[in-house]
């Protein structure tokens, strides 16, 4: 009978394996780390996957239904390292812990299984451990919600970092999604199943570096989401969160739902979701971010990026804040100016800046230490981090206020000369409770251990009962020796010993000759007999039995007392959470301002003017990354260049659009560097930093586009040229008057006239339709003639000099147009063989003296591929085309021919060519 077979099969499953299968069934999409003593063990398919991913041994453990069970394991103490590798490979891990002591399980019966349960789901967007995170970058968990209303789709993106508490939300259109998601750069993106299967967005999910996690559509229900948000933040209404729309509520609620699911009810200390206004930051699409290498290079490394070049921060919080500002430059001139004022104030005070940076350098990461503590993943070292962090922020506040001087009301440290943004930072730094700092300082040792179970993190003399327990634990030998001496004196037996074994515990031992004396009164009233051996007699006392119990429990008692104090300190930290959160954010902001000031002084950067117009006037601009690379590698000084894309003087109204600069010049002369440096200057200025220039006046850039470099996308069937055209299309379809566009070598991936035509039409569209400020580099010198008919188009070229057949790059951008690209000279620098270079010069001379349009057919014969010499200029001319042949070809549409028709047409054309078109043999 089937029922009987099933029952028999179930009977063959061990209790432990039955428990494993039940927990695994509840977590089918995760690798299950099943706690077994000092190891996390994985079974069945989980073991096969993990052993392959981690490179660890796959073995077997027992049988299940008659089949060997695959098994592998990792030590608990090293689990974080293995988790990091699994998460990096895209796996999710369910951590299953023992929820009771094995001794408790044995009380229920010899075959009872230790109770276990999943305490956490580890996913790419929900990491909190330092060794699993980049300390200088946020790890956001994001959720994208869609609300369909009429014919339009409304989207919202919410993102939170559970390791720092940041939480934000913004509305977006479908067209804005790629740039928005690229800016946030989440570690994990949550989307509804229906959205994941949307054909129009499938490419977006495939292009993402982040893990994409589809969830049931019900998770994004806005009504349920509103309830989740109210419960999480313990509020009766969301009105205090600002005017959140239904998509924003749905997205934020999905984040909360996923956190609740993965953290098993633990609540990370998230801030109330901050609603970001649309257009509040510069929109930068994924291709532009990659091309400009804002926070990482194309190879994924930080070295060589803008962030690495301008980073002078000294704290983890400052590093994260800098990355966020470079990824999200502001578009409000007033907010930008406030940041610049803070940088300028600190740049003018070298002694203050040096002192601030020294203090910040020693400051721990308050935000992440606090998050681990709240999530019950923190240890004594995190408590010390809060202690040292509070001390640091109070010291920073005192330094700032001491330098500011008295304010108008005479109050110290409120000087009117301190920029408002720094005054606000000082106020937040002063927020954490000083009593909490004193309590942590009194309670904790200077350098506590990482883990609670190691003990020894509470100072001596903090708690008398803890001191007693430690004394008994640590001084048990001395206590036993003292008791032995007292017993020797009381009995007069100098050979009396107090000993211990696992059977009797502590006992008094005398030689057989003293046994009778110990058994007689009055000693028998204190010492009672335990055991007689051939040469020894053993006794015990009430005092010794009591001491044995106290010594045995002293270590446990000491650990329990330390944990009680730990929990009390955690409760105090949680209670001061809002002030610690604000101080942690202020620490990062101050670090960025001080770092920008340090960079400005170190590299001679200037304060830019950012205005609410279309100005773009850079005098003596330099590339921040290349300049430092040259200095580091001994490559000489960077050649600075001006760039003016501002509307012409005296022009207003609709005609007051920014200029387009058409840049021609040789390869390797620095055109691409010039393009990128001006885009990076705009990013740096609107991020709140000073810029590498003599002067800079920038009208707010609301969207930044870059089409620089060449790369294919073979996985999606896109050639290099196709990728170029897709990116160009995005620019032409989205850029407006406030955008800054940089385009390099548009049209070079196809035939010459095709490419020239596309580049020509692109310039016309930028000029007539987009009306944006733009830099357009090209080798199509024919385009320079457009400057005569387009009022906003201006020519510029990168200067070179020829010296004894060699080309010298001056890297200077000046008005004018180039007529040569010096490609052969660059090829020589690259090491092409001399015969190839010689042949190339011959071909080039021939091409330059030939009418390309009229003589193309002749050149094909005159310049065969890799010919060993140039044929005589007096070669036989090509006869005129047969009129009948040309006429017949004119009526042919190749795309409409079947293969058979094409073959028949080929025979017909050959016959026409042979007969001269009159049906007679041409010979």
PDB file of N, CA and C in Angstrom, residues 43-116:
ATOM      1  N   UNK A  43      23.922  19.731   3.596  1.00  0.00           N
ATOM      2  CA  UNK A  43      23.596  18.389   3.145  1.00  0.00           C
ATOM      3  C   UNK A  43      22.918  18.420   1.778  1.00  0.00           C
ATOM      4  N   UNK A  44      22.929  17.251   1.144  1.00  0.00           N
ATOM      5  CA  UNK A  44      22.262  17.049  -0.149  1.00  0.00           C
ATOM      6  C   UNK A  44      22.791  18.039  -1.203  1.00  0.00           C
ATOM      7  N   UNK A  45      21.891  18.639  -1.997  1.00  0.00           N
ATOM      8  CA  UNK A  45      22.314  19.518  -3.087  1.00  0.00           C
ATOM      9  C   UNK A  45      23.031  20.760  -2.563  1.00  0.00           C
ATOM     10  N   UNK A  46      22.639  21.243  -1.379  1.00  0.00           N
ATOM     11  CA  UNK A  46      23.333  22.390  -0.782  1.00  0.00           C
ATOM     12  C   UNK A  46      24.816  22.094  -0.620  1.00  0.00           C
ATOM     13  N   UNK A  47      25.122  20.876  -0.184  1.00  0.00           N
ATOM     14  CA  UNK A  47      26.521  20.499   0.019  1.00  0.00           C
ATOM     15  C   UNK A  47      27.278  20.444  -1.305  1.00  0.00           C
ATOM     16  N   UNK A  48      26.641  19.937  -2.328  1.00  0.00           N
ATOM     17  CA  UNK A  48      27.286  19.862  -3.645  1.00  0.00           C
ATOM     18  C   UNK A  48      27.599  21.267  -4.164  1.00  0.00           C
ATOM     19  N   UNK A  49      26.606  22.160  -4.064  1.00  0.00           N
ATOM     20  CA  UNK A  49      26.788  23.534  -4.545  1.00  0.00           C
ATOM     21  C   UNK A  49      27.863  24.248  -3.733  1.00  0.00           C
ATOM     22  N   UNK A  50      27.786  24.165  -2.412  1.00  0.00           N
ATOM     23  CA  UNK A  50      28.725  24.885  -1.556  1.00  0.00           C
ATOM     24  C   UNK A  50      30.145  24.364  -1.703  1.00  0.00           C
ATOM     25  N   UNK A  51      30.308  23.047  -1.795  1.00  0.00           N
ATOM     26  CA  UNK A  51      31.667  22.498  -1.917  1.00  0.00           C
ATOM     27  C   UNK A  51      32.323  22.963  -3.207  1.00  0.00           C
ATOM     28  N   UNK A  52      31.524  23.042  -4.281  1.00  0.00           N
ATOM     29  CA  UNK A  52      32.059  23.510  -5.556  1.00  0.00           C
ATOM     30  C   UNK A  52      32.382  25.006  -5.481  1.00  0.00           C
ATOM     31  N   UNK A  53      31.503  25.788  -4.864  1.00  0.00           N
ATOM     32  CA  UNK A  53      31.709  27.234  -4.791  1.00  0.00           C
ATOM     33  C   UNK A  53      32.871  27.609  -3.880  1.00  0.00           C
ATOM     34  N   UNK A  54      33.029  26.857  -2.783  1.00  0.00           N
ATOM     35  CA  UNK A  54      34.033  27.213  -1.774  1.00  0.00           C
ATOM     36  C   UNK A  54      35.337  26.441  -1.929  1.00  0.00           C
ATOM     37  N   UNK A  55      35.317  25.419  -2.780  1.00  0.00           N
ATOM     38  CA  UNK A  55      36.526  24.616  -2.946  1.00  0.00           C
ATOM     39  C   UNK A  55      36.847  23.775  -1.722  1.00  0.00           C
ATOM     40  N   UNK A  56      35.818  23.290  -1.022  1.00  0.00           N
ATOM     41  CA  UNK A  56      36.027  22.461   0.165  1.00  0.00           C
ATOM     42  C   UNK A  56      35.608  21.030  -0.134  1.00  0.00           C
ATOM     43  N   UNK A  57      36.041  20.131   0.724  1.00  0.00           N
ATOM     44  CA  UNK A  57      35.831  18.705   0.483  1.00  0.00           C
ATOM     45  C   UNK A  57      34.354  18.326   0.600  1.00  0.00           C
ATOM     46  N   UNK A  58      33.884  17.565  -0.350  1.00  0.00           N
ATOM     47  CA  UNK A  58      32.536  16.993  -0.311  1.00  0.00           C
ATOM     48  C   UNK A  58      32.652  15.552   0.162  1.00  0.00           C
ATOM     49  N   UNK A  59      31.954  15.237   1.236  1.00  0.00           N
ATOM     50  CA  UNK A  59      31.988  13.877   1.769  1.00  0.00           C
ATOM     51  C   UNK A  59      30.555  13.390   1.952  1.00  0.00           C
ATOM     52  N   UNK A  60      30.372  12.351   2.736  1.00  0.00           N
ATOM     53  CA  UNK A  60      29.021  11.846   2.997  1.00  0.00           C
ATOM     54  C   UNK A  60      28.840  11.667   4.496  1.00  0.00           C
ATOM     55  N   UNK A  61      27.588  11.702   4.918  1.00  0.00           N
ATOM     56  CA  UNK A  61      27.270  11.491   6.335  1.00  0.00           C
ATOM     57  C   UNK A  61      25.996  10.650   6.417  1.00  0.00           C
ATOM     58  N   UNK A  62      26.154   9.388   6.674  1.00  0.00           N
ATOM     59  CA  UNK A  62      25.009   8.500   6.813  1.00  0.00           C
ATOM     60  C   UNK A  62      24.259   8.309   5.509  1.00  0.00           C
ATOM     61  N   UNK A  63      23.058   7.749   5.641  1.00  0.00           N
ATOM     62  CA  UNK A  63      22.243   7.468   4.471  1.00  0.00           C
ATOM     63  C   UNK A  63      20.841   8.017   4.686  1.00  0.00           C
ATOM     64  N   UNK A  64      20.191   8.350   3.567  1.00  0.00           N
ATOM     65  CA  UNK A  64      18.810   8.803   3.595  1.00  0.00           C
ATOM     66  C   UNK A  64      18.037   7.994   2.566  1.00  0.00           C
ATOM     67  N   UNK A  65      17.085   7.213   3.043  1.00  0.00           N
ATOM     68  CA  UNK A  65      16.308   6.340   2.164  1.00  0.00           C
ATOM     69  C   UNK A  65      17.218   5.433   1.355  1.00  0.00           C
ATOM     70  N   UNK A  66      18.287   4.958   2.020  1.00  0.00           N
ATOM     71  CA  UNK A  66      19.184   4.015   1.385  1.00  0.00           C
ATOM     72  C   UNK A  66      20.265   4.630   0.530  1.00  0.00           C
ATOM     73  N   UNK A  67      20.331   5.936   0.434  1.00  0.00           N
ATOM     74  CA  UNK A  67      21.322   6.609  -0.410  1.00  0.00           C
ATOM     75  C   UNK A  67      22.250   7.459   0.457  1.00  0.00           C
ATOM     76  N   UNK A  68      23.537   7.465   0.116  1.00  0.00           N
ATOM     77  CA  UNK A  68      24.500   8.301   0.839  1.00  0.00           C
ATOM     78  C   UNK A  68      24.082   9.771   0.782  1.00  0.00           C
ATOM     79  N   UNK A  69      24.267  10.479   1.899  1.00  0.00           N
ATOM     80  CA  UNK A  69      23.911  11.899   1.980  1.00  0.00           C
ATOM     81  C   UNK A  69      25.165  12.741   1.742  1.00  0.00           C
ATOM     82  N   UNK A  70      25.219  13.510   0.651  1.00  0.00           N
ATOM     83  CA  UNK A  70      26.368  14.411   0.461  1.00  0.00           C
ATOM     84  C   UNK A  70      26.425  15.420   1.599  1.00  0.00           C
ATOM     85  N   UNK A  71      27.651  15.742   2.061  1.00  0.00           N
ATOM     86  CA  UNK A  71      27.801  16.652   3.187  1.00  0.00           C
ATOM     87  C   UNK A  71      29.120  17.403   3.076  1.00  0.00           C
ATOM     88  N   UNK A  72      29.099  18.680   3.463  1.00  0.00           N
ATOM     89  CA  UNK A  72      30.331  19.440   3.667  1.00  0.00           C
ATOM     90  C   UNK A  72      30.075  20.385   4.828  1.00  0.00           C
ATOM     91  N   UNK A  73      31.114  20.964   5.375  1.00  0.00           N
ATOM     92  CA  UNK A  73      30.939  21.835   6.527  1.00  0.00           C
ATOM     93  C   UNK A  73      32.013  22.890   6.614  1.00  0.00           C
ATOM     94  N   UNK A  74      31.707  23.947   7.377  1.00  0.00           N
ATOM     95  CA  UNK A  74      32.675  25.025   7.618  1.00  0.00           C
ATOM     96  C   UNK A  74      32.684  25.310   9.113  1.00  0.00           C
ATOM     97  N   UNK A  75      33.843  25.646   9.681  1.00  0.00           N
ATOM     98  CA  UNK A  75      33.899  25.952  11.116  1.00  0.00           C
ATOM     99  C   UNK A  75      33.107  27.214  11.442  1.00  0.00           C
ATOM    100  N   UNK A  76      32.458  27.217  12.583  1.00  0.00           N
ATOM    101  CA  UNK A  76      31.668  28.378  12.998  1.00  0.00           C
ATOM    102  C   UNK A  76      32.544  29.619  13.106  1.00  0.00           C
ATOM    103  N   UNK A  77      33.752  29.465  13.640  1.00  0.00           N
ATOM    104  CA  UNK A  77      34.601  30.631  13.857  1.00  0.00           C
ATOM    105  C   UNK A  77      35.080  31.263  12.551  1.00  0.00           C
ATOM    106  N   UNK A  78      35.030  30.513  11.446  1.00  0.00           N
ATOM    107  CA  UNK A  78      35.459  31.041  10.149  1.00  0.00           C
ATOM    108  C   UNK A  78      34.295  31.226   9.189  1.00  0.00           C
ATOM    109  N   UNK A  79      33.074  31.157   9.708  1.00  0.00           N
ATOM    110  CA  UNK A  79      31.898  31.155   8.836  1.00  0.00           C
ATOM    111  C   UNK A  79      31.775  32.436   8.022  1.00  0.00           C
ATOM    112  N   UNK A  80      32.154  33.580   8.591  1.00  0.00           N
ATOM    113  CA  UNK A  80      31.995  34.845   7.873  1.00  0.00           C
ATOM    114  C   UNK A  80      32.784  34.864   6.569  1.00  0.00           C
ATOM    115  N   UNK A  81      33.977  34.281   6.581  1.00  0.00           N
ATOM    116  CA  UNK A  81      34.776  34.243   5.353  1.00  0.00           C
ATOM    117  C   UNK A  81      34.072  33.439   4.263  1.00  0.00           C
ATOM    118  N   UNK A  82      33.485  32.319   4.650  1.00  0.00           N
ATOM    119  CA  UNK A  82      32.770  31.495   3.671  1.00  0.00           C
ATOM    120  C   UNK A  82      31.477  32.171   3.216  1.00  0.00           C
ATOM    121  N   UNK A  83      30.805  32.844   4.135  1.00  0.00           N
ATOM    122  CA  UNK A  83      29.604  33.582   3.759  1.00  0.00           C
ATOM    123  C   UNK A  83      29.926  34.639   2.723  1.00  0.00           C
ATOM    124  N   UNK A  84      31.026  35.357   2.933  1.00  0.00           N
ATOM    125  CA  UNK A  84      31.413  36.417   1.999  1.00  0.00           C
ATOM    126  C   UNK A  84      31.598  35.860   0.594  1.00  0.00           C
ATOM    127  N   UNK A  85      32.226  34.710   0.478  1.00  0.00           N
ATOM    128  CA  UNK A  85      32.470  34.125  -0.838  1.00  0.00           C
ATOM    129  C   UNK A  85      31.172  33.649  -1.482  1.00  0.00           C
ATOM    130  N   UNK A  86      30.292  33.076  -0.691  1.00  0.00           N
ATOM    131  CA  UNK A  86      29.018  32.597  -1.243  1.00  0.00           C
ATOM    132  C   UNK A  86      28.140  33.761  -1.692  1.00  0.00           C
ATOM    133  N   UNK A  87      28.079  34.823  -0.892  1.00  0.00           N
ATOM    134  CA  UNK A  87      27.273  35.984  -1.257  1.00  0.00           C
ATOM    135  C   UNK A  87      27.835  36.633  -2.513  1.00  0.00           C
ATOM    136  N   UNK A  88      29.160  36.716  -2.614  1.00  0.00           N
ATOM    137  CA  UNK A  88      29.775  37.315  -3.796  1.00  0.00           C
ATOM    138  C   UNK A  88      29.442  36.536  -5.059  1.00  0.00           C
ATOM    139  N   UNK A  89      29.172  35.246  -4.917  1.00  0.00           N
ATOM    140  CA  UNK A  89      28.815  34.406  -6.061  1.00  0.00           C
ATOM    141  C   UNK A  89      27.314  34.402  -6.326  1.00  0.00           C
ATOM    142  N   UNK A  90      26.555  35.189  -5.541  1.00  0.00           N
ATOM    143  CA  UNK A  90      25.125  35.323  -5.791  1.00  0.00           C
ATOM    144  C   UNK A  90      24.241  34.373  -5.009  1.00  0.00           C
ATOM    145  N   UNK A  91      24.797  33.632  -4.064  1.00  0.00           N
ATOM    146  CA  UNK A  91      23.988  32.704  -3.272  1.00  0.00           C
ATOM    147  C   UNK A  91      23.348  33.424  -2.084  1.00  0.00           C
ATOM    148  N   UNK A  92      22.261  32.855  -1.594  1.00  0.00           N
ATOM    149  CA  UNK A  92      21.620  33.281  -0.351  1.00  0.00           C
ATOM    150  C   UNK A  92      21.830  32.164   0.661  1.00  0.00           C
ATOM    151  N   UNK A  93      22.006  32.543   1.928  1.00  0.00           N
ATOM    152  CA  UNK A  93      22.321  31.556   2.962  1.00  0.00           C
ATOM    153  C   UNK A  93      21.364  31.720   4.133  1.00  0.00           C
ATOM    154  N   UNK A  94      20.752  30.618   4.551  1.00  0.00           N
ATOM    155  CA  UNK A  94      19.927  30.592   5.757  1.00  0.00           C
ATOM    156  C   UNK A  94      20.778  30.028   6.890  1.00  0.00           C
ATOM    157  N   UNK A  95      20.976  30.819   7.945  1.00  0.00           N
ATOM    158  CA  UNK A  95      21.814  30.412   9.078  1.00  0.00           C
ATOM    159  C   UNK A  95      20.916  29.791  10.143  1.00  0.00           C
ATOM    160  N   UNK A  96      21.117  28.511  10.376  1.00  0.00           N
ATOM    161  CA  UNK A  96      20.284  27.749  11.328  1.00  0.00           C
ATOM    162  C   UNK A  96      21.114  27.446  12.572  1.00  0.00           C
ATOM    163  N   UNK A  97      20.678  27.984  13.710  1.00  0.00           N
ATOM    164  CA  UNK A  97      21.433  27.849  14.955  1.00  0.00           C
ATOM    165  C   UNK A  97      20.759  26.871  15.903  1.00  0.00           C
ATOM    166  N   UNK A  98      21.551  26.344  16.849  1.00  0.00           N
ATOM    167  CA  UNK A  98      21.021  25.545  17.949  1.00  0.00           C
ATOM    168  C   UNK A  98      20.379  26.491  18.950  1.00  0.00           C
ATOM    169  N   UNK A  99      19.105  26.274  19.248  1.00  0.00           N
ATOM    170  CA  UNK A  99      18.354  27.187  20.096  1.00  0.00           C
ATOM    171  C   UNK A  99      18.319  26.744  21.556  1.00  0.00           C
ATOM    172  N   UNK A 100      19.001  25.641  21.885  1.00  0.00           N
ATOM    173  CA  UNK A 100      19.057  25.189  23.266  1.00  0.00           C
ATOM    174  C   UNK A 100      20.341  24.401  23.486  1.00  0.00           C
ATOM    175  N   UNK A 101      20.680  24.232  24.753  1.00  0.00           N
ATOM    176  CA  UNK A 101      21.852  23.442  25.110  1.00  0.00           C
ATOM    177  C   UNK A 101      21.544  21.956  24.884  1.00  0.00           C
ATOM    178  N   UNK A 102      22.507  21.178  24.371  1.00  0.00           N
ATOM    179  CA  UNK A 102      22.251  19.744  24.170  1.00  0.00           C
ATOM    180  C   UNK A 102      21.795  19.041  25.445  1.00  0.00           C
ATOM    181  N   UNK A 103      22.253  19.531  26.607  1.00  0.00           N
ATOM    182  CA  UNK A 103      21.828  18.908  27.870  1.00  0.00           C
ATOM    183  C   UNK A 103      20.325  19.049  28.065  1.00  0.00           C
ATOM    184  N   UNK A 104      19.779  20.176  27.615  1.00  0.00           N
ATOM    185  CA  UNK A 104      18.332  20.375  27.738  1.00  0.00           C
ATOM    186  C   UNK A 104      17.589  19.378  26.862  1.00  0.00           C
ATOM    187  N   UNK A 105      18.120  19.121  25.671  1.00  0.00           N
ATOM    188  CA  UNK A 105      17.466  18.170  24.774  1.00  0.00           C
ATOM    189  C   UNK A 105      17.460  16.761  25.367  1.00  0.00           C
ATOM    190  N   UNK A 106      18.562  16.382  26.049  1.00  0.00           N
ATOM    191  CA  UNK A 106      18.642  15.038  26.623  1.00  0.00           C
ATOM    192  C   UNK A 106      17.606  14.819  27.712  1.00  0.00           C
ATOM    193  N   UNK A 107      17.178  15.892  28.349  1.00  0.00           N
ATOM    194  CA  UNK A 107      16.158  15.758  29.392  1.00  0.00           C
ATOM    195  C   UNK A 107      14.833  15.258  28.816  1.00  0.00           C
ATOM    196  N   UNK A 108      14.617  15.499  27.513  1.00  0.00           N
ATOM    197  CA  UNK A 108      13.371  15.048  26.878  1.00  0.00           C
ATOM    198  C   UNK A 108      13.463  13.607  26.403  1.00  0.00           C
ATOM    199  N   UNK A 109      14.645  13.023  26.496  1.00  0.00           N
ATOM    200  CA  UNK A 109      14.826  11.649  26.049  1.00  0.00           C
ATOM    201  C   UNK A 109      16.150  11.500  25.337  1.00  0.00           C
ATOM    202  N   UNK A 110      16.691  10.288  25.351  1.00  0.00           N
ATOM    203  CA  UNK A 110      18.026  10.069  24.789  1.00  0.00           C
ATOM    204  C   UNK A 110      18.082  10.319  23.289  1.00  0.00           C
ATOM    205  N   UNK A 111      16.954  10.164  22.598  1.00  0.00           N
ATOM    206  CA  UNK A 111      16.942  10.350  21.149  1.00  0.00           C
ATOM    207  C   UNK A 111      16.388  11.719  20.728  1.00  0.00           C
ATOM    208  N   UNK A 112      16.173  12.588  21.674  1.00  0.00           N
ATOM    209  CA  UNK A 112      15.651  13.927  21.345  1.00  0.00           C
ATOM    210  C   UNK A 112      16.708  14.736  20.604  1.00  0.00           C
ATOM    211  N   UNK A 113      16.233  15.553  19.657  1.00  0.00           N
ATOM    212  CA  UNK A 113      17.121  16.380  18.837  1.00  0.00           C
ATOM    213  C   UNK A 113      17.152  17.793  19.408  1.00  0.00           C
ATOM    214  N   UNK A 114      18.329  18.384  19.412  1.00  0.00           N
ATOM    215  CA  UNK A 114      18.473  19.775  19.852  1.00  0.00           C
ATOM    216  C   UNK A 114      17.585  20.662  18.982  1.00  0.00           C
ATOM    217  N   UNK A 115      16.825  21.516  19.620  1.00  0.00           N
ATOM    218  CA  UNK A 115      15.942  22.415  18.869  1.00  0.00           C
ATOM    219  C   UNK A 115      16.773  23.410  18.071  1.00  0.00           C
ATOM    220  N   UNK A 116      16.452  23.552  16.777  1.00  0.00           N
ATOM    221  CA  UNK A 116      17.167  24.468  15.891  1.00  0.00           C
ATOM    222  C   UNK A 116      16.164  25.304  15.106  1.00  0.00           C
TER     223      UNK A 116
END
